[in-house]
């Protein structure tokens, strides 16, 4: 089983739609999780951290489910500018390495 | 912009050659990590340098090596290039165990 797994997509959604991505992780001792956004041919940029209690930043909500070992990202009222690849990141608790998923590609259609 | 710069932006090499990629970290950051991102994949951790010493390494062969300088800038060296080394190479700088900020990357093509 991969350390961090994501559905590669693409997820094609109309403007204004709500879309959710999940990311599963294999190490139950993992404590720190993040979502990064990567635009085509650009570097990844931090979108948001994922806290145990869940957190919200405008249209974006991140949640953690420790029992099932997954994190999620919910995007409400999708905009064309949300089209990108969303990378799930888990910090390995033993080595502190950042382990990236393969990313989920989102296309928001007009 | 993050303040992390990388050079060159693009590079074409042939199999068997050697390449050196460079990274200047963001001001105040003493840790640099390097990642390889193949097409359609997430970034894969190569290694990390903290205060000029390697302090973590991913599953990459010894022909991938690096350096960090007193000003915390860094180099990634790859010897005996293979076709599968074609990828985007990302450098990220951070302050200790803080969040990494990525540079724009170097796109390497091996023919």
PDB file of C-alpha atoms in Angstrom:
ATOM      1  CA  UNK A   1       0.000   0.000   0.000  1.00  0.00           C
ATOM      2  CA  UNK A   2       1.323   3.456  -0.895  1.00  0.00           C
ATOM      3  CA  UNK A   3       2.118   5.778   1.988  1.00  0.00           C
ATOM      4  CA  UNK A   4      -0.212   8.461   0.626  1.00  0.00           C
ATOM      5  CA  UNK A   5      -2.869   7.776  -1.990  1.00  0.00           C
ATOM      6  CA  UNK A   6      -5.075  10.070  -3.989  1.00  0.00           C
ATOM      7  CA  UNK A   7      -7.503   9.616  -6.866  1.00  0.00           C
ATOM      8  CA  UNK A   8      -5.660  11.259  -9.781  1.00  0.00           C
ATOM      9  CA  UNK A   9      -8.914  12.422 -11.413  1.00  0.00           C
ATOM     10  CA  UNK A  10      -9.486  14.514 -13.395  1.00  0.00           C
ATOM     11  CA  UNK A  11     -12.561  15.810 -11.649  1.00  0.00           C
ATOM     12  CA  UNK A  12     -14.482  17.924 -14.175  1.00  0.00           C
ATOM     13  CA  UNK A  13     -17.064  20.118 -12.452  1.00  0.00           C
ATOM     14  CA  UNK A  14     -19.161  23.124 -13.538  1.00  0.00           C
ATOM     15  CA  UNK A  15     -18.595  26.555 -12.040  1.00  0.00           C
ATOM     16  CA  UNK A  16     -20.417  26.921  -8.757  1.00  0.00           C
ATOM     17  CA  UNK A  17     -20.326  23.236  -7.933  1.00  0.00           C
ATOM     18  CA  UNK A  18     -19.086  21.724  -4.699  1.00  0.00           C
ATOM     19  CA  UNK A  19     -16.323  19.145  -5.039  1.00  0.00           C
ATOM     20  CA  UNK A  20     -14.506  16.996  -2.501  1.00  0.00           C
ATOM     21  CA  UNK A  21     -11.256  15.054  -2.646  1.00  0.00           C
ATOM     22  CA  UNK A  22     -10.017  12.412  -0.260  1.00  0.00           C
ATOM     23  CA  UNK A  23      -6.500  11.288   0.505  1.00  0.00           C
ATOM     24  CA  UNK A  24      -5.641   8.140   2.473  1.00  0.00           C
ATOM     25  CA  UNK A  25      -2.454   7.584   4.432  1.00  0.00           C
ATOM     26  CA  UNK A  26      -0.940   4.337   5.670  1.00  0.00           C
ATOM     27  CA  UNK A  27       0.947   5.333   8.832  1.00  0.00           C
ATOM     28  CA  UNK A  28      -1.498   5.638  11.706  1.00  0.00           C
ATOM     29  CA  UNK A  29       1.111   7.534  13.752  1.00  0.00           C
ATOM     30  CA  UNK A  30       1.117  10.461  11.301  1.00  0.00           C
ATOM     31  CA  UNK A  31       0.235  13.748  12.972  1.00  0.00           C
ATOM     32  CA  UNK A  32       0.668  16.524  10.413  1.00  0.00           C
ATOM     33  CA  UNK A  33      -1.202  16.921   7.162  1.00  0.00           C
ATOM     34  CA  UNK A  34      -1.447  19.586   4.482  1.00  0.00           C
ATOM     35  CA  UNK A  35      -3.025  20.361   1.163  1.00  0.00           C
ATOM     36  CA  UNK A  36      -0.885  21.975  -1.525  1.00  0.00           C
ATOM     37  CA  UNK A  37      -2.068  23.376  -4.819  1.00  0.00           C
ATOM     38  CA  UNK A  38      -0.011  23.021  -7.997  1.00  0.00           C
ATOM     39  CA  UNK A  39      -0.806  24.854 -11.202  1.00  0.00           C
ATOM     40  CA  UNK A  40       0.344  23.446 -14.509  1.00  0.00           C
ATOM     41  CA  UNK A  41       4.140  23.660 -14.881  1.00  0.00           C
ATOM     42  CA  UNK A  42       4.467  25.579 -11.607  1.00  0.00           C
ATOM     43  CA  UNK A  43       5.710  24.736  -8.137  1.00  0.00           C
ATOM     44  CA  UNK A  44       3.399  23.466  -5.361  1.00  0.00           C
ATOM     45  CA  UNK A  45       2.067  26.137  -2.995  1.00  0.00           C
ATOM     46  CA  UNK A  46       0.602  25.593   0.442  1.00  0.00           C
ATOM     47  CA  UNK A  47      -3.186  25.773   0.366  1.00  0.00           C
ATOM     48  CA  UNK A  48      -3.973  24.896   3.953  1.00  0.00           C
ATOM     49  CA  UNK A  49      -2.961  22.836   6.941  1.00  0.00           C
ATOM     50  CA  UNK A  50      -5.320  20.140   8.202  1.00  0.00           C
ATOM     51  CA  UNK A  51      -6.135  20.239  11.903  1.00  0.00           C
ATOM     52  CA  UNK A  52      -7.711  17.493  13.996  1.00  0.00           C
ATOM     53  CA  UNK A  53     -10.800  19.621  14.534  1.00  0.00           C
ATOM     54  CA  UNK A  54     -11.089  20.483  10.866  1.00  0.00           C
ATOM     55  CA  UNK A  55     -10.517  23.942   9.468  1.00  0.00           C
ATOM     56  CA  UNK A  56     -12.076  26.291   7.001  1.00  0.00           C
ATOM     57  CA  UNK A  57     -10.626  29.048   4.864  1.00  0.00           C
ATOM     58  CA  UNK A  58     -13.252  30.789   2.797  1.00  0.00           C
ATOM     59  CA  UNK A  59     -14.618  28.294   0.290  1.00  0.00           C
ATOM     60  CA  UNK A  60     -12.156  25.604   1.334  1.00  0.00           C
ATOM     61  CA  UNK A  61     -12.664  23.139   4.184  1.00  0.00           C
ATOM     62  CA  UNK A  62     -10.146  20.514   5.260  1.00  0.00           C
ATOM     63  CA  UNK A  63     -10.958  17.615   7.569  1.00  0.00           C
ATOM     64  CA  UNK A  64      -9.107  14.737   9.164  1.00  0.00           C
ATOM     65  CA  UNK A  65     -10.575  11.314   9.895  1.00  0.00           C
ATOM     66  CA  UNK A  66      -8.056   9.466  12.055  1.00  0.00           C
ATOM     67  CA  UNK A  67     -10.137   6.324  12.445  1.00  0.00           C
ATOM     68  CA  UNK A  68     -10.242   5.745   8.695  1.00  0.00           C
ATOM     69  CA  UNK A  69      -6.881   7.393   8.056  1.00  0.00           C
ATOM     70  CA  UNK A  70      -7.888   9.917   5.471  1.00  0.00           C
ATOM     71  CA  UNK A  71      -7.988  13.654   4.996  1.00  0.00           C
ATOM     72  CA  UNK A  72     -10.387  15.522   2.789  1.00  0.00           C
ATOM     73  CA  UNK A  73     -10.618  18.826   0.987  1.00  0.00           C
ATOM     74  CA  UNK A  74     -13.972  20.366   0.145  1.00  0.00           C
ATOM     75  CA  UNK A  75     -14.261  23.260  -2.287  1.00  0.00           C
ATOM     76  CA  UNK A  76     -17.569  25.116  -2.395  1.00  0.00           C
ATOM     77  CA  UNK A  77     -18.790  27.407  -5.184  1.00  0.00           C
ATOM     78  CA  UNK A  78     -15.983  26.320  -7.534  1.00  0.00           C
ATOM     79  CA  UNK A  79     -14.340  29.016  -9.641  1.00  0.00           C
ATOM     80  CA  UNK A  80     -12.520  28.624 -12.958  1.00  0.00           C
ATOM     81  CA  UNK A  81      -9.369  29.694 -11.113  1.00  0.00           C
ATOM     82  CA  UNK A  82      -9.627  26.654  -8.830  1.00  0.00           C
ATOM     83  CA  UNK A  83      -8.538  24.458 -11.755  1.00  0.00           C
ATOM     84  CA  UNK A  84      -5.258  22.925 -10.616  1.00  0.00           C
ATOM     85  CA  UNK A  85      -3.776  19.775  -9.124  1.00  0.00           C
ATOM     86  CA  UNK A  86      -4.328  19.359  -5.387  1.00  0.00           C
ATOM     87  CA  UNK A  87      -1.562  17.504  -3.560  1.00  0.00           C
ATOM     88  CA  UNK A  88      -2.061  15.820  -0.235  1.00  0.00           C
ATOM     89  CA  UNK A  89       1.001  15.886   2.047  1.00  0.00           C
ATOM     90  CA  UNK A  90       1.658  13.802   5.147  1.00  0.00           C
ATOM     91  CA  UNK A  91       4.681  14.279   7.373  1.00  0.00           C
ATOM     92  CA  UNK A  92       6.359  10.971   8.236  1.00  0.00           C
ATOM     93  CA  UNK A  93       6.414  10.885  12.060  1.00  0.00           C
ATOM     94  CA  UNK A  94       9.764   9.077  12.217  1.00  0.00           C
ATOM     95  CA  UNK A  95      11.829  11.006   9.674  1.00  0.00           C
ATOM     96  CA  UNK A  96       9.814  14.241   9.313  1.00  0.00           C
ATOM     97  CA  UNK A  97       9.965  13.800   5.534  1.00  0.00           C
ATOM     98  CA  UNK A  98       7.156  15.362   3.559  1.00  0.00           C
ATOM     99  CA  UNK A  99       5.378  12.592   1.659  1.00  0.00           C
ATOM    100  CA  UNK A 100       3.297  13.762  -1.261  1.00  0.00           C
ATOM    101  CA  UNK A 101       0.403  12.029  -2.924  1.00  0.00           C
ATOM    102  CA  UNK A 102       0.254  11.918  -6.714  1.00  0.00           C
ATOM    103  CA  UNK A 103      -2.255  14.754  -6.731  1.00  0.00           C
ATOM    104  CA  UNK A 104      -5.866  15.087  -7.826  1.00  0.00           C
ATOM    105  CA  UNK A 105      -6.505  17.105 -10.937  1.00  0.00           C
ATOM    106  CA  UNK A 106      -9.494  19.457 -10.870  1.00  0.00           C
ATOM    107  CA  UNK A 107     -10.967  21.165 -13.922  1.00  0.00           C
ATOM    108  CA  UNK A 108     -13.705  23.716 -13.334  1.00  0.00           C
ATOM    109  CA  UNK A 109     -15.713  24.237 -16.503  1.00  0.00           C
ATOM    110  CA  UNK A 110     -17.542  27.397 -17.586  1.00  0.00           C
TER     111      UNK A 110
ATOM    112  CA  UNK B   1       6.684  34.756  -4.671  1.00  0.00           C
ATOM    113  CA  UNK B   2       8.466  32.658  -2.060  1.00  0.00           C
ATOM    114  CA  UNK B   3      11.977  34.054  -2.436  1.00  0.00           C
ATOM    115  CA  UNK B   4      13.351  30.612  -3.360  1.00  0.00           C
ATOM    116  CA  UNK B   5      15.132  30.693  -6.695  1.00  0.00           C
ATOM    117  CA  UNK B   6      16.433  27.876  -8.861  1.00  0.00           C
ATOM    118  CA  UNK B   7      18.688  27.729 -11.880  1.00  0.00           C
ATOM    119  CA  UNK B   8      18.606  26.870 -14.641  1.00  0.00           C
ATOM    120  CA  UNK B   9      14.889  26.855 -15.444  1.00  0.00           C
ATOM    121  CA  UNK B  10      15.255  24.265 -18.194  1.00  0.00           C
ATOM    122  CA  UNK B  11      18.006  21.892 -19.173  1.00  0.00           C
ATOM    123  CA  UNK B  12      18.540  19.232 -21.822  1.00  0.00           C
ATOM    124  CA  UNK B  13      21.190  16.552 -21.302  1.00  0.00           C
ATOM    125  CA  UNK B  14      22.021  13.187 -22.829  1.00  0.00           C
ATOM    126  CA  UNK B  15      22.273   9.828 -21.104  1.00  0.00           C
ATOM    127  CA  UNK B  16      25.482   9.350 -19.161  1.00  0.00           C
ATOM    128  CA  UNK B  17      26.111  13.058 -18.641  1.00  0.00           C
ATOM    129  CA  UNK B  18      26.261  14.816 -15.311  1.00  0.00           C
ATOM    130  CA  UNK B  19      24.137  17.773 -14.202  1.00  0.00           C
ATOM    131  CA  UNK B  20      24.253  20.346 -11.401  1.00  0.00           C
ATOM    132  CA  UNK B  21      21.132  22.200 -10.331  1.00  0.00           C
ATOM    133  CA  UNK B  22      21.216  25.187  -8.008  1.00  0.00           C
ATOM    134  CA  UNK B  23      18.904  26.630  -5.394  1.00  0.00           C
ATOM    135  CA  UNK B  24      18.971  29.788  -3.317  1.00  0.00           C
ATOM    136  CA  UNK B  25      16.887  29.527  -0.193  1.00  0.00           C
ATOM    137  CA  UNK B  26      14.556  32.134   1.222  1.00  0.00           C
ATOM    138  CA  UNK B  27      16.200  34.606   3.564  1.00  0.00           C
ATOM    139  CA  UNK B  28      16.297  33.255   7.122  1.00  0.00           C
ATOM    140  CA  UNK B  29      15.818  29.635   6.068  1.00  0.00           C
ATOM    141  CA  UNK B  30      18.553  27.156   7.037  1.00  0.00           C
ATOM    142  CA  UNK B  31      17.056  23.960   5.627  1.00  0.00           C
ATOM    143  CA  UNK B  32      16.858  22.958   1.992  1.00  0.00           C
ATOM    144  CA  UNK B  33      15.182  19.879   0.595  1.00  0.00           C
ATOM    145  CA  UNK B  34      15.125  18.573  -2.965  1.00  0.00           C
ATOM    146  CA  UNK B  35      12.293  16.742  -4.713  1.00  0.00           C
ATOM    147  CA  UNK B  36      11.905  15.011  -8.056  1.00  0.00           C
ATOM    148  CA  UNK B  37       8.521  15.276  -9.748  1.00  0.00           C
ATOM    149  CA  UNK B  38       7.965  13.062 -12.772  1.00  0.00           C
ATOM    150  CA  UNK B  39       5.090  13.812 -15.120  1.00  0.00           C
ATOM    151  CA  UNK B  40       1.752  12.957 -13.541  1.00  0.00           C
ATOM    152  CA  UNK B  41       3.295  12.176 -10.157  1.00  0.00           C
ATOM    153  CA  UNK B  42       3.651  13.967  -6.866  1.00  0.00           C
ATOM    154  CA  UNK B  43       7.032  15.270  -5.726  1.00  0.00           C
ATOM    155  CA  UNK B  44       9.336  12.543  -4.382  1.00  0.00           C
ATOM    156  CA  UNK B  45      11.753  13.449  -1.586  1.00  0.00           C
ATOM    157  CA  UNK B  46      15.417  13.137  -2.612  1.00  0.00           C
ATOM    158  CA  UNK B  47      17.284  14.543   0.401  1.00  0.00           C
ATOM    159  CA  UNK B  48      17.433  17.396   2.849  1.00  0.00           C
ATOM    160  CA  UNK B  49      20.269  19.590   4.116  1.00  0.00           C
ATOM    161  CA  UNK B  50      20.359  21.405   7.414  1.00  0.00           C
ATOM    162  CA  UNK B  51      23.269  23.707   8.189  1.00  0.00           C
ATOM    163  CA  UNK B  52      25.436  22.171   5.460  1.00  0.00           C
ATOM    164  CA  UNK B  53      24.847  18.541   6.451  1.00  0.00           C
ATOM    165  CA  UNK B  54      22.564  15.968   4.889  1.00  0.00           C
ATOM    166  CA  UNK B  55      19.964  15.004   7.493  1.00  0.00           C
ATOM    167  CA  UNK B  56      17.527  12.884   5.543  1.00  0.00           C
ATOM    168  CA  UNK B  57      17.444  10.946   2.302  1.00  0.00           C
ATOM    169  CA  UNK B  58      14.736   9.321   0.206  1.00  0.00           C
ATOM    170  CA  UNK B  59      14.973   6.231  -2.008  1.00  0.00           C
ATOM    171  CA  UNK B  60      17.383   7.624  -4.568  1.00  0.00           C
ATOM    172  CA  UNK B  61      20.684   6.034  -5.666  1.00  0.00           C
ATOM    173  CA  UNK B  62      24.084   7.488  -4.674  1.00  0.00           C
ATOM    174  CA  UNK B  63      24.494   9.126  -8.083  1.00  0.00           C
ATOM    175  CA  UNK B  64      22.133  11.765  -6.663  1.00  0.00           C
ATOM    176  CA  UNK B  65      24.235  13.908  -4.357  1.00  0.00           C
ATOM    177  CA  UNK B  66      24.082  17.368  -2.929  1.00  0.00           C
ATOM    178  CA  UNK B  67      25.743  20.178  -1.095  1.00  0.00           C
ATOM    179  CA  UNK B  68      24.659  23.041   1.073  1.00  0.00           C
ATOM    180  CA  UNK B  69      26.822  26.130   1.395  1.00  0.00           C
ATOM    181  CA  UNK B  70      27.392  28.469   4.387  1.00  0.00           C
ATOM    182  CA  UNK B  71      24.838  30.901   2.953  1.00  0.00           C
ATOM    183  CA  UNK B  72      22.349  27.946   2.899  1.00  0.00           C
ATOM    184  CA  UNK B  73      22.123  27.824  -0.886  1.00  0.00           C
ATOM    185  CA  UNK B  74      22.313  24.316  -2.266  1.00  0.00           C
ATOM    186  CA  UNK B  75      23.245  22.178  -5.239  1.00  0.00           C
ATOM    187  CA  UNK B  76      21.846  18.906  -6.512  1.00  0.00           C
ATOM    188  CA  UNK B  77      24.218  16.823  -8.598  1.00  0.00           C
ATOM    189  CA  UNK B  78      23.154  13.861 -10.682  1.00  0.00           C
ATOM    190  CA  UNK B  79      25.782  11.651 -12.309  1.00  0.00           C
ATOM    191  CA  UNK B  80      25.384   9.128 -15.117  1.00  0.00           C
ATOM    192  CA  UNK B  81      22.022  10.527 -16.183  1.00  0.00           C
ATOM    193  CA  UNK B  82      19.323   8.076 -17.221  1.00  0.00           C
ATOM    194  CA  UNK B  83      16.233   8.687 -19.328  1.00  0.00           C
ATOM    195  CA  UNK B  84      14.024   8.245 -16.232  1.00  0.00           C
ATOM    196  CA  UNK B  85      15.782  11.171 -14.575  1.00  0.00           C
ATOM    197  CA  UNK B  86      13.741  13.466 -16.816  1.00  0.00           C
ATOM    198  CA  UNK B  87      11.538  15.390 -14.394  1.00  0.00           C
ATOM    199  CA  UNK B  88      10.874  18.666 -12.647  1.00  0.00           C
ATOM    200  CA  UNK B  89      13.383  19.118  -9.815  1.00  0.00           C
ATOM    201  CA  UNK B  90      12.029  21.199  -6.974  1.00  0.00           C
ATOM    202  CA  UNK B  91      13.959  22.809  -4.199  1.00  0.00           C
ATOM    203  CA  UNK B  92      12.186  23.857  -1.015  1.00  0.00           C
ATOM    204  CA  UNK B  93      13.556  25.902   1.836  1.00  0.00           C
ATOM    205  CA  UNK B  94      12.333  26.053   5.391  1.00  0.00           C
ATOM    206  CA  UNK B  95      13.346  27.211   8.803  1.00  0.00           C
ATOM    207  CA  UNK B  96      14.101  24.091  10.848  1.00  0.00           C
ATOM    208  CA  UNK B  97      10.922  21.994  10.876  1.00  0.00           C
ATOM    209  CA  UNK B  98       8.770  24.781   9.480  1.00  0.00           C
ATOM    210  CA  UNK B  99       6.705  24.453   6.332  1.00  0.00           C
ATOM    211  CA  UNK B 100       8.705  24.245   3.106  1.00  0.00           C
ATOM    212  CA  UNK B 101       8.399  26.912   0.441  1.00  0.00           C
ATOM    213  CA  UNK B 102       9.122  25.733  -3.062  1.00  0.00           C
ATOM    214  CA  UNK B 103      11.135  27.345  -5.799  1.00  0.00           C
ATOM    215  CA  UNK B 104       9.890  27.351  -9.391  1.00  0.00           C
ATOM    216  CA  UNK B 105      11.833  24.192 -10.261  1.00  0.00           C
ATOM    217  CA  UNK B 106      14.254  23.100 -12.948  1.00  0.00           C
ATOM    218  CA  UNK B 107      12.824  21.077 -15.785  1.00  0.00           C
ATOM    219  CA  UNK B 108      15.372  18.455 -16.878  1.00  0.00           C
ATOM    220  CA  UNK B 109      15.049  16.457 -20.054  1.00  0.00           C
ATOM    221  CA  UNK B 110      17.422  13.545 -20.632  1.00  0.00           C
ATOM    222  CA  UNK B 111      17.684  12.314 -24.219  1.00  0.00           C
TER     223      UNK B 111
END
